[in-house]
Amino acid sequence: MDRHAHGEARVKGTLRGLRLLRGASIATLLFLYLPIFFIMAFSFNSSRYGAHWAGFTWQWYARMFANEAILRATLNSLIVALSSSLLSVVLAVPAAVALERFSFKRAGLWEAALFLPVVIPELMMAVGFLLLFGLLHLRFGLWTLILGHTTLNLPIVWLIVRSRLKKLDSRLEEAAMDLGATPWTAFWKVTFPLLLPAVLGGTIMAFAVSLDDFVISFFVVGPDSTTLPIQIYSMLKFSISPEVGALSTALFLVSMSLVIGAWKLLDRREFHAA
């Protein structure tokens, strides 16, 4: 009986712990996403001030797509995100391959240097870019945004590509070279096709990060290169309009779609590799 009672107590304790863990998980998710869902819901509110629900409407989305400032900011964000993500790939992929396939003196320092932008406070990076571009007398605009976002995105692409490279068997390249292929041909014909999903996933992730970035953009933006996060901030300085909620909702949905797409791409490739 004692053993039976002890077993029941353990089961009840385990179930109680699982319920507490489930409750904590739900509370955490609500804390993270409830404000976002609140903004999304009230972007369809016909009341301009959003203090109470006055009915469903699409008017704020229609006004958003007719706003020239928003359309201009959207174009700037797309240009900066696309350019910085592609530039990050061009720089990150060779760096990942070099550090994984070749031996370097103090390779750990090179890896730390590439990883450093991830752990450095973004505000510090933004102030550093502001001072650097000012000393170089660069005109603040799309180019300064692209350079700043590339520095932010490069470690992301490098980490994704490097993690994929670590799981690839280097003997595949060696076998190709044994059959007469040059090292360059072996890389492009054997390694790069296996690496391509990680490159595409890293590009999508970098695009999403650049699209959402505010801190660096705020410090290096020019008068004619406003991005979407900066546009949202400038609109909030006057009033909290449902039009801002509509723009925030659209930006959130695009960003989440990109992140989910990158995750699915990488996850599917890992499944097939296994």
mmCIF file with all atom_site columns, C-alpha atoms in Angstrom, residues 4-216:
data_model
loop_
_atom_site.group_PDB
_atom_site.id
_atom_site.type_symbol
_atom_site.label_atom_id
_atom_site.label_alt_id
_atom_site.label_comp_id
_atom_site.label_asym_id
_atom_site.label_entity_id
_atom_site.label_seq_id
_atom_site.pdbx_PDB_ins_code
_atom_site.Cartn_x
_atom_site.Cartn_y
_atom_site.Cartn_z
_atom_site.occupancy
_atom_site.B_iso_or_equiv
_atom_site.pdbx_formal_charge
_atom_site.auth_seq_id
_atom_site.auth_comp_id
_atom_site.auth_asym_id
_atom_site.auth_atom_id
_atom_site.pdbx_PDB_model_num
ATOM 1   C CA . HIS A 1 4   ? 1.083   2.210  -4.302  1.00 0.00 ? 4   HIS A CA 1
ATOM 2   C CA . ALA A 1 5   ? 0.385   5.443  -2.423  1.00 0.00 ? 5   ALA A CA 1
ATOM 3   C CA . HIS A 1 6   ? 3.896   6.663  -3.131  1.00 0.00 ? 6   HIS A CA 1
ATOM 4   C CA . GLY A 1 7   ? 3.426   5.911  -6.851  1.00 0.00 ? 7   GLY A CA 1
ATOM 5   C CA . GLU A 1 8   ? 0.129   7.773  -6.945  1.00 0.00 ? 8   GLU A CA 1
ATOM 6   C CA . ALA A 1 9   ? 1.723   10.739 -5.202  1.00 0.00 ? 9   ALA A CA 1
ATOM 7   C CA . ARG A 1 10  ? 4.526   10.811 -7.772  1.00 0.00 ? 10  ARG A CA 1
ATOM 8   C CA . VAL A 1 11  ? 2.015   10.659 -10.638 1.00 0.00 ? 11  VAL A CA 1
ATOM 9   C CA . LYS A 1 12  ? -0.054  13.457 -9.119  1.00 0.00 ? 12  LYS A CA 1
ATOM 10  C CA . GLY A 1 13  ? 3.093   15.520 -8.561  1.00 0.00 ? 13  GLY A CA 1
ATOM 11  C CA . THR A 1 14  ? 4.152   14.983 -12.170 1.00 0.00 ? 14  THR A CA 1
ATOM 12  C CA . LEU A 1 15  ? 0.702   15.950 -13.464 1.00 0.00 ? 15  LEU A CA 1
ATOM 13  C CA . ARG A 1 16  ? 0.672   19.022 -11.241 1.00 0.00 ? 16  ARG A CA 1
ATOM 14  C CA . GLY A 1 17  ? 4.107   20.029 -12.543 1.00 0.00 ? 17  GLY A CA 1
ATOM 15  C CA . LEU A 1 18  ? 2.958   19.545 -16.144 1.00 0.00 ? 18  LEU A CA 1
ATOM 16  C CA . ARG A 1 19  ? -0.124  21.703 -15.526 1.00 0.00 ? 19  ARG A CA 1
ATOM 17  C CA . LEU A 1 20  ? 2.024   24.424 -13.970 1.00 0.00 ? 20  LEU A CA 1
ATOM 18  C CA . LEU A 1 21  ? 4.473   24.250 -16.888 1.00 0.00 ? 21  LEU A CA 1
ATOM 19  C CA . ARG A 1 22  ? 1.621   24.425 -19.392 1.00 0.00 ? 22  ARG A CA 1
ATOM 20  C CA . GLY A 1 23  ? 0.103   27.375 -17.555 1.00 0.00 ? 23  GLY A CA 1
ATOM 21  C CA . ALA A 1 24  ? 3.443   29.181 -17.449 1.00 0.00 ? 24  ALA A CA 1
ATOM 22  C CA . SER A 1 25  ? 3.948   28.552 -21.169 1.00 0.00 ? 25  SER A CA 1
ATOM 23  C CA . ILE A 1 26  ? 0.497   29.912 -22.019 1.00 0.00 ? 26  ILE A CA 1
ATOM 24  C CA . ALA A 1 27  ? 1.072   32.964 -19.812 1.00 0.00 ? 27  ALA A CA 1
ATOM 25  C CA . THR A 1 28  ? 4.398   33.641 -21.514 1.00 0.00 ? 28  THR A CA 1
ATOM 26  C CA . LEU A 1 29  ? 2.865   33.376 -24.987 1.00 0.00 ? 29  LEU A CA 1
ATOM 27  C CA . LEU A 1 30  ? 0.024   35.688 -23.979 1.00 0.00 ? 30  LEU A CA 1
ATOM 28  C CA . PHE A 1 31  ? 2.508   38.197 -22.577 1.00 0.00 ? 31  PHE A CA 1
ATOM 29  C CA . LEU A 1 32  ? 4.471   38.131 -25.854 1.00 0.00 ? 32  LEU A CA 1
ATOM 30  C CA . TYR A 1 33  ? 1.655   38.119 -28.391 1.00 0.00 ? 33  TYR A CA 1
ATOM 31  C CA . LEU A 1 34  ? -1.412  39.651 -26.760 1.00 0.00 ? 34  LEU A CA 1
ATOM 32  C CA . PRO A 1 35  ? -0.299  43.258 -27.471 1.00 0.00 ? 35  PRO A CA 1
ATOM 33  C CA . ILE A 1 36  ? 0.312   42.301 -31.111 1.00 0.00 ? 36  ILE A CA 1
ATOM 34  C CA . PHE A 1 37  ? -3.097  40.666 -31.449 1.00 0.00 ? 37  PHE A CA 1
ATOM 35  C CA . PHE A 1 38  ? -4.666  43.716 -29.797 1.00 0.00 ? 38  PHE A CA 1
ATOM 36  C CA . ILE A 1 39  ? -3.084  45.996 -32.408 1.00 0.00 ? 39  ILE A CA 1
ATOM 37  C CA . MET A 1 40  ? -4.168  43.649 -35.211 1.00 0.00 ? 40  MET A CA 1
ATOM 38  C CA . ALA A 1 41  ? -7.754  43.529 -33.972 1.00 0.00 ? 41  ALA A CA 1
ATOM 39  C CA . PHE A 1 42  ? -8.104  47.285 -33.566 1.00 0.00 ? 42  PHE A CA 1
ATOM 40  C CA . SER A 1 43  ? -6.609  47.933 -36.998 1.00 0.00 ? 43  SER A CA 1
ATOM 41  C CA . PHE A 1 44  ? -10.070 46.855 -38.216 1.00 0.00 ? 44  PHE A CA 1
ATOM 42  C CA . ASN A 1 45  ? -11.887 49.184 -35.781 1.00 0.00 ? 45  ASN A CA 1
ATOM 43  C CA . SER A 1 46  ? -13.936 51.924 -37.437 1.00 0.00 ? 46  SER A CA 1
ATOM 44  C CA . SER A 1 47  ? -13.309 54.197 -34.440 1.00 0.00 ? 47  SER A CA 1
ATOM 45  C CA . ARG A 1 48  ? -10.337 56.449 -35.132 1.00 0.00 ? 48  ARG A CA 1
ATOM 46  C CA . TYR A 1 49  ? -9.117  56.526 -31.546 1.00 0.00 ? 49  TYR A CA 1
ATOM 47  C CA . GLY A 1 50  ? -9.459  52.813 -30.805 1.00 0.00 ? 50  GLY A CA 1
ATOM 48  C CA . ALA A 1 51  ? -10.672 53.273 -27.222 1.00 0.00 ? 51  ALA A CA 1
ATOM 49  C CA . HIS A 1 52  ? -13.819 51.276 -27.935 1.00 0.00 ? 52  HIS A CA 1
ATOM 50  C CA . TRP A 1 53  ? -14.992 48.948 -30.671 1.00 0.00 ? 53  TRP A CA 1
ATOM 51  C CA . ALA A 1 54  ? -17.228 50.790 -33.133 1.00 0.00 ? 54  ALA A CA 1
ATOM 52  C CA . GLY A 1 55  ? -17.509 48.206 -35.900 1.00 0.00 ? 55  GLY A CA 1
ATOM 53  C CA . PHE A 1 56  ? -15.465 46.379 -38.506 1.00 0.00 ? 56  PHE A CA 1
ATOM 54  C CA . THR A 1 57  ? -13.844 48.307 -41.360 1.00 0.00 ? 57  THR A CA 1
ATOM 55  C CA . TRP A 1 58  ? -11.131 48.041 -44.013 1.00 0.00 ? 58  TRP A CA 1
ATOM 56  C CA . GLN A 1 59  ? -10.749 51.798 -44.358 1.00 0.00 ? 59  GLN A CA 1
ATOM 57  C CA . TRP A 1 60  ? -7.415  52.037 -42.508 1.00 0.00 ? 60  TRP A CA 1
ATOM 58  C CA . TYR A 1 61  ? -5.819  49.506 -44.838 1.00 0.00 ? 61  TYR A CA 1
ATOM 59  C CA . ALA A 1 62  ? -7.221  51.383 -47.845 1.00 0.00 ? 62  ALA A CA 1
ATOM 60  C CA . ARG A 1 63  ? -5.795  54.639 -46.487 1.00 0.00 ? 63  ARG A CA 1
ATOM 61  C CA . MET A 1 64  ? -2.492  52.927 -45.772 1.00 0.00 ? 64  MET A CA 1
ATOM 62  C CA . PHE A 1 65  ? -2.103  51.784 -49.388 1.00 0.00 ? 65  PHE A CA 1
ATOM 63  C CA . ALA A 1 66  ? -3.055  55.262 -50.618 1.00 0.00 ? 66  ALA A CA 1
ATOM 64  C CA . ASN A 1 67  ? -0.525  57.037 -48.377 1.00 0.00 ? 67  ASN A CA 1
ATOM 65  C CA . GLU A 1 68  ? 2.437   58.177 -50.487 1.00 0.00 ? 68  GLU A CA 1
ATOM 66  C CA . ALA A 1 69  ? 4.762   58.445 -47.466 1.00 0.00 ? 69  ALA A CA 1
ATOM 67  C CA . ILE A 1 70  ? 4.032   54.850 -46.492 1.00 0.00 ? 70  ILE A CA 1
ATOM 68  C CA . LEU A 1 71  ? 4.523   53.603 -50.047 1.00 0.00 ? 71  LEU A CA 1
ATOM 69  C CA . ARG A 1 72  ? 7.817   55.488 -50.284 1.00 0.00 ? 72  ARG A CA 1
ATOM 70  C CA . ALA A 1 73  ? 8.968   54.035 -46.955 1.00 0.00 ? 73  ALA A CA 1
ATOM 71  C CA . THR A 1 74  ? 7.938   50.548 -48.110 1.00 0.00 ? 74  THR A CA 1
ATOM 72  C CA . LEU A 1 75  ? 10.042  50.881 -51.260 1.00 0.00 ? 75  LEU A CA 1
ATOM 73  C CA . ASN A 1 76  ? 13.030  52.096 -49.238 1.00 0.00 ? 76  ASN A CA 1
ATOM 74  C CA . SER A 1 77  ? 12.671  49.199 -46.791 1.00 0.00 ? 77  SER A CA 1
ATOM 75  C CA . LEU A 1 78  ? 12.521  46.663 -49.612 1.00 0.00 ? 78  LEU A CA 1
ATOM 76  C CA . ILE A 1 79  ? 15.594  48.142 -51.327 1.00 0.00 ? 79  ILE A CA 1
ATOM 77  C CA . VAL A 1 80  ? 17.604  48.181 -48.103 1.00 0.00 ? 80  VAL A CA 1
ATOM 78  C CA . ALA A 1 81  ? 16.475  44.715 -46.986 1.00 0.00 ? 81  ALA A CA 1
ATOM 79  C CA . LEU A 1 82  ? 17.142  43.094 -50.361 1.00 0.00 ? 82  LEU A CA 1
ATOM 80  C CA . SER A 1 83  ? 20.505  44.792 -50.885 1.00 0.00 ? 83  SER A CA 1
ATOM 81  C CA . SER A 1 84  ? 21.796  44.153 -47.360 1.00 0.00 ? 84  SER A CA 1
ATOM 82  C CA . SER A 1 85  ? 20.671  40.518 -47.316 1.00 0.00 ? 85  SER A CA 1
ATOM 83  C CA . LEU A 1 86  ? 22.313  39.773 -50.678 1.00 0.00 ? 86  LEU A CA 1
ATOM 84  C CA . LEU A 1 87  ? 25.492  41.583 -49.651 1.00 0.00 ? 87  LEU A CA 1
ATOM 85  C CA . SER A 1 88  ? 25.498  39.629 -46.385 1.00 0.00 ? 88  SER A CA 1
ATOM 86  C CA . VAL A 1 89  ? 25.289  36.361 -48.328 1.00 0.00 ? 89  VAL A CA 1
ATOM 87  C CA . VAL A 1 90  ? 28.161  37.373 -50.623 1.00 0.00 ? 90  VAL A CA 1
ATOM 88  C CA . LEU A 1 91  ? 30.350  38.057 -47.573 1.00 0.00 ? 91  LEU A CA 1
ATOM 89  C CA . ALA A 1 92  ? 29.113  35.366 -45.167 1.00 0.00 ? 92  ALA A CA 1
ATOM 90  C CA . VAL A 1 93  ? 29.190  32.273 -47.391 1.00 0.00 ? 93  VAL A CA 1
ATOM 91  C CA . PRO A 1 94  ? 32.915  32.508 -48.331 1.00 0.00 ? 94  PRO A CA 1
ATOM 92  C CA . ALA A 1 95  ? 33.750  33.304 -44.703 1.00 0.00 ? 95  ALA A CA 1
ATOM 93  C CA . ALA A 1 96  ? 31.842  30.244 -43.474 1.00 0.00 ? 96  ALA A CA 1
ATOM 94  C CA . VAL A 1 97  ? 33.446  27.966 -46.075 1.00 0.00 ? 97  VAL A CA 1
ATOM 95  C CA . ALA A 1 98  ? 36.943  29.319 -45.369 1.00 0.00 ? 98  ALA A CA 1
ATOM 96  C CA . LEU A 1 99  ? 36.667  28.869 -41.609 1.00 0.00 ? 99  LEU A CA 1
ATOM 97  C CA . GLU A 1 100 ? 35.161  25.392 -41.939 1.00 0.00 ? 100 GLU A CA 1
ATOM 98  C CA . ARG A 1 101 ? 37.289  23.932 -44.714 1.00 0.00 ? 101 ARG A CA 1
ATOM 99  C CA . PHE A 1 102 ? 40.698  25.552 -44.092 1.00 0.00 ? 102 PHE A CA 1
ATOM 100 C CA . SER A 1 103 ? 43.029  25.952 -41.135 1.00 0.00 ? 103 SER A CA 1
ATOM 101 C CA . PHE A 1 104 ? 43.781  29.463 -39.885 1.00 0.00 ? 104 PHE A CA 1
ATOM 102 C CA . LYS A 1 105 ? 45.944  30.811 -37.145 1.00 0.00 ? 105 LYS A CA 1
ATOM 103 C CA . ARG A 1 106 ? 43.732  32.107 -34.357 1.00 0.00 ? 106 ARG A CA 1
ATOM 104 C CA . ALA A 1 107 ? 40.598  30.887 -36.154 1.00 0.00 ? 107 ALA A CA 1
ATOM 105 C CA . GLY A 1 108 ? 38.665  31.380 -32.920 1.00 0.00 ? 108 GLY A CA 1
ATOM 106 C CA . LEU A 1 109 ? 39.358  35.107 -33.058 1.00 0.00 ? 109 LEU A CA 1
ATOM 107 C CA . TRP A 1 110 ? 38.000  35.282 -36.602 1.00 0.00 ? 110 TRP A CA 1
ATOM 108 C CA . GLU A 1 111 ? 34.870  33.431 -35.530 1.00 0.00 ? 111 GLU A CA 1
ATOM 109 C CA . ALA A 1 112 ? 34.455  35.721 -32.526 1.00 0.00 ? 112 ALA A CA 1
ATOM 110 C CA . ALA A 1 113 ? 34.836  38.782 -34.771 1.00 0.00 ? 113 ALA A CA 1
ATOM 111 C CA . LEU A 1 114 ? 32.094  37.514 -37.090 1.00 0.00 ? 114 LEU A CA 1
ATOM 112 C CA . PHE A 1 115 ? 29.824  36.654 -34.165 1.00 0.00 ? 115 PHE A CA 1
ATOM 113 C CA . LEU A 1 116 ? 30.457  39.891 -32.263 1.00 0.00 ? 116 LEU A CA 1
ATOM 114 C CA . PRO A 1 117 ? 27.669  41.977 -33.886 1.00 0.00 ? 117 PRO A CA 1
ATOM 115 C CA . VAL A 1 118 ? 25.138  39.513 -32.450 1.00 0.00 ? 118 VAL A CA 1
ATOM 116 C CA . VAL A 1 119 ? 26.150  40.190 -28.839 1.00 0.00 ? 119 VAL A CA 1
ATOM 117 C CA . ILE A 1 120 ? 27.073  43.880 -29.114 1.00 0.00 ? 120 ILE A CA 1
ATOM 118 C CA . PRO A 1 121 ? 24.147  46.116 -28.071 1.00 0.00 ? 121 PRO A CA 1
ATOM 119 C CA . GLU A 1 122 ? 22.483  47.379 -31.227 1.00 0.00 ? 122 GLU A CA 1
ATOM 120 C CA . LEU A 1 123 ? 22.394  50.897 -29.816 1.00 0.00 ? 123 LEU A CA 1
ATOM 121 C CA . MET A 1 124 ? 26.186  50.873 -29.498 1.00 0.00 ? 124 MET A CA 1
ATOM 122 C CA . MET A 1 125 ? 26.506  49.732 -33.109 1.00 0.00 ? 125 MET A CA 1
ATOM 123 C CA . ALA A 1 126 ? 24.112  52.443 -34.243 1.00 0.00 ? 126 ALA A CA 1
ATOM 124 C CA . VAL A 1 127 ? 26.049  55.196 -32.463 1.00 0.00 ? 127 VAL A CA 1
ATOM 125 C CA . GLY A 1 128 ? 29.288  53.788 -33.888 1.00 0.00 ? 128 GLY A CA 1
ATOM 126 C CA . PHE A 1 129 ? 27.884  53.918 -37.418 1.00 0.00 ? 129 PHE A CA 1
ATOM 127 C CA . LEU A 1 130 ? 26.674  57.475 -36.843 1.00 0.00 ? 130 LEU A CA 1
ATOM 128 C CA . LEU A 1 131 ? 30.156  58.598 -35.779 1.00 0.00 ? 131 LEU A CA 1
ATOM 129 C CA . LEU A 1 132 ? 31.956  56.601 -38.496 1.00 0.00 ? 132 LEU A CA 1
ATOM 130 C CA . PHE A 1 133 ? 29.792  57.819 -41.360 1.00 0.00 ? 133 PHE A CA 1
ATOM 131 C CA . GLY A 1 134 ? 30.059  61.358 -40.032 1.00 0.00 ? 134 GLY A CA 1
ATOM 132 C CA . LEU A 1 135 ? 33.876  61.181 -39.921 1.00 0.00 ? 135 LEU A CA 1
ATOM 133 C CA . LEU A 1 136 ? 33.917  59.778 -43.472 1.00 0.00 ? 136 LEU A CA 1
ATOM 134 C CA . HIS A 1 137 ? 31.558  62.576 -44.586 1.00 0.00 ? 137 HIS A CA 1
ATOM 135 C CA . LEU A 1 138 ? 29.140  60.073 -46.095 1.00 0.00 ? 138 LEU A CA 1
ATOM 136 C CA . ARG A 1 139 ? 25.722  61.381 -47.029 1.00 0.00 ? 139 ARG A CA 1
ATOM 137 C CA . PHE A 1 140 ? 23.120  59.643 -44.895 1.00 0.00 ? 140 PHE A CA 1
ATOM 138 C CA . GLY A 1 141 ? 20.671  57.757 -47.058 1.00 0.00 ? 141 GLY A CA 1
ATOM 139 C CA . LEU A 1 142 ? 20.081  54.341 -48.597 1.00 0.00 ? 142 LEU A CA 1
ATOM 140 C CA . TRP A 1 143 ? 23.791  53.496 -48.792 1.00 0.00 ? 143 TRP A CA 1
ATOM 141 C CA . THR A 1 144 ? 24.419  54.121 -45.106 1.00 0.00 ? 144 THR A CA 1
ATOM 142 C CA . LEU A 1 145 ? 21.329  52.071 -44.286 1.00 0.00 ? 145 LEU A CA 1
ATOM 143 C CA . ILE A 1 146 ? 22.532  49.211 -46.484 1.00 0.00 ? 146 ILE A CA 1
ATOM 144 C CA . LEU A 1 147 ? 25.990  49.224 -44.894 1.00 0.00 ? 147 LEU A CA 1
ATOM 145 C CA . GLY A 1 148 ? 24.554  49.286 -41.375 1.00 0.00 ? 148 GLY A CA 1
ATOM 146 C CA . HIS A 1 149 ? 22.048  46.524 -42.062 1.00 0.00 ? 149 HIS A CA 1
ATOM 147 C CA . THR A 1 150 ? 24.689  44.377 -43.769 1.00 0.00 ? 150 THR A CA 1
ATOM 148 C CA . THR A 1 151 ? 26.780  44.444 -40.602 1.00 0.00 ? 151 THR A CA 1
ATOM 149 C CA . LEU A 1 152 ? 23.683  43.437 -38.637 1.00 0.00 ? 152 LEU A CA 1
ATOM 150 C CA . ASN A 1 153 ? 22.710  40.639 -41.050 1.00 0.00 ? 153 ASN A CA 1
ATOM 151 C CA . LEU A 1 154 ? 26.110  39.136 -41.847 1.00 0.00 ? 154 LEU A CA 1
ATOM 152 C CA . PRO A 1 155 ? 26.440  37.138 -38.565 1.00 0.00 ? 155 PRO A CA 1
ATOM 153 C CA . ILE A 1 156 ? 22.938  35.715 -39.024 1.00 0.00 ? 156 ILE A CA 1
ATOM 154 C CA . VAL A 1 157 ? 23.716  34.348 -42.482 1.00 0.00 ? 157 VAL A CA 1
ATOM 155 C CA . TRP A 1 158 ? 27.149  33.175 -41.357 1.00 0.00 ? 158 TRP A CA 1
ATOM 156 C CA . LEU A 1 159 ? 25.746  31.219 -38.396 1.00 0.00 ? 159 LEU A CA 1
ATOM 157 C CA . ILE A 1 160 ? 23.088  29.487 -40.513 1.00 0.00 ? 160 ILE A CA 1
ATOM 158 C CA . VAL A 1 161 ? 25.491  28.572 -43.315 1.00 0.00 ? 161 VAL A CA 1
ATOM 159 C CA . ARG A 1 162 ? 28.240  27.510 -40.905 1.00 0.00 ? 162 ARG A CA 1
ATOM 160 C CA . SER A 1 163 ? 25.896  25.212 -38.972 1.00 0.00 ? 163 SER A CA 1
ATOM 161 C CA . ARG A 1 164 ? 24.858  23.556 -42.236 1.00 0.00 ? 164 ARG A CA 1
ATOM 162 C CA . LEU A 1 165 ? 28.477  23.185 -43.362 1.00 0.00 ? 165 LEU A CA 1
ATOM 163 C CA . LYS A 1 166 ? 29.376  21.388 -40.131 1.00 0.00 ? 166 LYS A CA 1
ATOM 164 C CA . LYS A 1 167 ? 26.797  18.695 -40.954 1.00 0.00 ? 167 LYS A CA 1
ATOM 165 C CA . LEU A 1 168 ? 28.036  18.118 -44.511 1.00 0.00 ? 168 LEU A CA 1
ATOM 166 C CA . ASP A 1 169 ? 30.502  15.316 -45.145 1.00 0.00 ? 169 ASP A CA 1
ATOM 167 C CA . SER A 1 170 ? 33.711  16.808 -46.573 1.00 0.00 ? 170 SER A CA 1
ATOM 168 C CA . ARG A 1 171 ? 34.506  13.402 -48.088 1.00 0.00 ? 171 ARG A CA 1
ATOM 169 C CA . LEU A 1 172 ? 31.919  14.134 -50.807 1.00 0.00 ? 172 LEU A CA 1
ATOM 170 C CA . GLU A 1 173 ? 34.176  16.880 -52.160 1.00 0.00 ? 173 GLU A CA 1
ATOM 171 C CA . GLU A 1 174 ? 37.208  14.628 -51.821 1.00 0.00 ? 174 GLU A CA 1
ATOM 172 C CA . ALA A 1 175 ? 35.447  11.901 -53.800 1.00 0.00 ? 175 ALA A CA 1
ATOM 173 C CA . ALA A 1 176 ? 34.595  14.379 -56.556 1.00 0.00 ? 176 ALA A CA 1
ATOM 174 C CA . MET A 1 177 ? 38.234  15.506 -56.728 1.00 0.00 ? 177 MET A CA 1
ATOM 175 C CA . ASP A 1 178 ? 39.384  11.882 -56.841 1.00 0.00 ? 178 ASP A CA 1
ATOM 176 C CA . LEU A 1 179 ? 37.199  11.496 -59.935 1.00 0.00 ? 179 LEU A CA 1
ATOM 177 C CA . GLY A 1 180 ? 38.974  14.404 -61.637 1.00 0.00 ? 180 GLY A CA 1
ATOM 178 C CA . ALA A 1 181 ? 37.067  17.496 -60.514 1.00 0.00 ? 181 ALA A CA 1
ATOM 179 C CA . THR A 1 182 ? 38.954  20.603 -59.484 1.00 0.00 ? 182 THR A CA 1
ATOM 180 C CA . PRO A 1 183 ? 38.360  21.954 -55.938 1.00 0.00 ? 183 PRO A CA 1
ATOM 181 C CA . TRP A 1 184 ? 36.292  24.798 -57.408 1.00 0.00 ? 184 TRP A CA 1
ATOM 182 C CA . THR A 1 185 ? 34.165  22.410 -59.501 1.00 0.00 ? 185 THR A CA 1
ATOM 183 C CA . ALA A 1 186 ? 33.738  20.037 -56.570 1.00 0.00 ? 186 ALA A CA 1
ATOM 184 C CA . PHE A 1 187 ? 32.453  22.885 -54.402 1.00 0.00 ? 187 PHE A CA 1
ATOM 185 C CA . TRP A 1 188 ? 29.963  24.196 -56.969 1.00 0.00 ? 188 TRP A CA 1
ATOM 186 C CA . LYS A 1 189 ? 28.755  20.791 -58.155 1.00 0.00 ? 189 LYS A CA 1
ATOM 187 C CA . VAL A 1 190 ? 28.684  18.942 -54.826 1.00 0.00 ? 190 VAL A CA 1
ATOM 188 C CA . THR A 1 191 ? 28.814  21.202 -51.772 1.00 0.00 ? 191 THR A CA 1
ATOM 189 C CA . PHE A 1 192 ? 26.921  24.287 -52.896 1.00 0.00 ? 192 PHE A CA 1
ATOM 190 C CA . PRO A 1 193 ? 23.708  22.440 -53.946 1.00 0.00 ? 193 PRO A CA 1
ATOM 191 C CA . LEU A 1 194 ? 23.622  20.871 -50.471 1.00 0.00 ? 194 LEU A CA 1
ATOM 192 C CA . LEU A 1 195 ? 24.348  24.251 -48.930 1.00 0.00 ? 195 LEU A CA 1
ATOM 193 C CA . LEU A 1 196 ? 21.790  26.168 -50.999 1.00 0.00 ? 196 LEU A CA 1
ATOM 194 C CA . PRO A 1 197 ? 18.782  25.723 -48.639 1.00 0.00 ? 197 PRO A CA 1
ATOM 195 C CA . ALA A 1 198 ? 20.834  27.192 -45.784 1.00 0.00 ? 198 ALA A CA 1
ATOM 196 C CA . VAL A 1 199 ? 21.924  30.088 -48.007 1.00 0.00 ? 199 VAL A CA 1
ATOM 197 C CA . LEU A 1 200 ? 18.318  30.782 -49.009 1.00 0.00 ? 200 LEU A CA 1
ATOM 198 C CA . GLY A 1 201 ? 17.120  30.424 -45.413 1.00 0.00 ? 201 GLY A CA 1
ATOM 199 C CA . GLY A 1 202 ? 19.820  32.798 -44.195 1.00 0.00 ? 202 GLY A CA 1
ATOM 200 C CA . THR A 1 203 ? 18.903  35.293 -46.925 1.00 0.00 ? 203 THR A CA 1
ATOM 201 C CA . ILE A 1 204 ? 15.244  35.226 -45.909 1.00 0.00 ? 204 ILE A CA 1
ATOM 202 C CA . MET A 1 205 ? 16.099  35.630 -42.228 1.00 0.00 ? 205 MET A CA 1
ATOM 203 C CA . ALA A 1 206 ? 18.430  38.543 -43.003 1.00 0.00 ? 206 ALA A CA 1
ATOM 204 C CA . PHE A 1 207 ? 15.701  40.145 -45.136 1.00 0.00 ? 207 PHE A CA 1
ATOM 205 C CA . ALA A 1 208 ? 13.205  39.863 -42.267 1.00 0.00 ? 208 ALA A CA 1
ATOM 206 C CA . VAL A 1 209 ? 15.663  41.304 -39.714 1.00 0.00 ? 209 VAL A CA 1
ATOM 207 C CA . SER A 1 210 ? 16.498  44.230 -41.999 1.00 0.00 ? 210 SER A CA 1
ATOM 208 C CA . LEU A 1 211 ? 12.827  44.899 -42.709 1.00 0.00 ? 211 LEU A CA 1
ATOM 209 C CA . ASP A 1 212 ? 12.052  45.177 -38.984 1.00 0.00 ? 212 ASP A CA 1
ATOM 210 C CA . ASP A 1 213 ? 15.158  47.037 -37.811 1.00 0.00 ? 213 ASP A CA 1
ATOM 211 C CA . PHE A 1 214 ? 14.588  50.381 -36.103 1.00 0.00 ? 214 PHE A CA 1
ATOM 212 C CA . VAL A 1 215 ? 17.614  51.247 -33.952 1.00 0.00 ? 215 VAL A CA 1
ATOM 213 C CA . ILE A 1 216 ? 20.344  51.284 -36.597 1.00 0.00 ? 216 ILE A CA 1
#
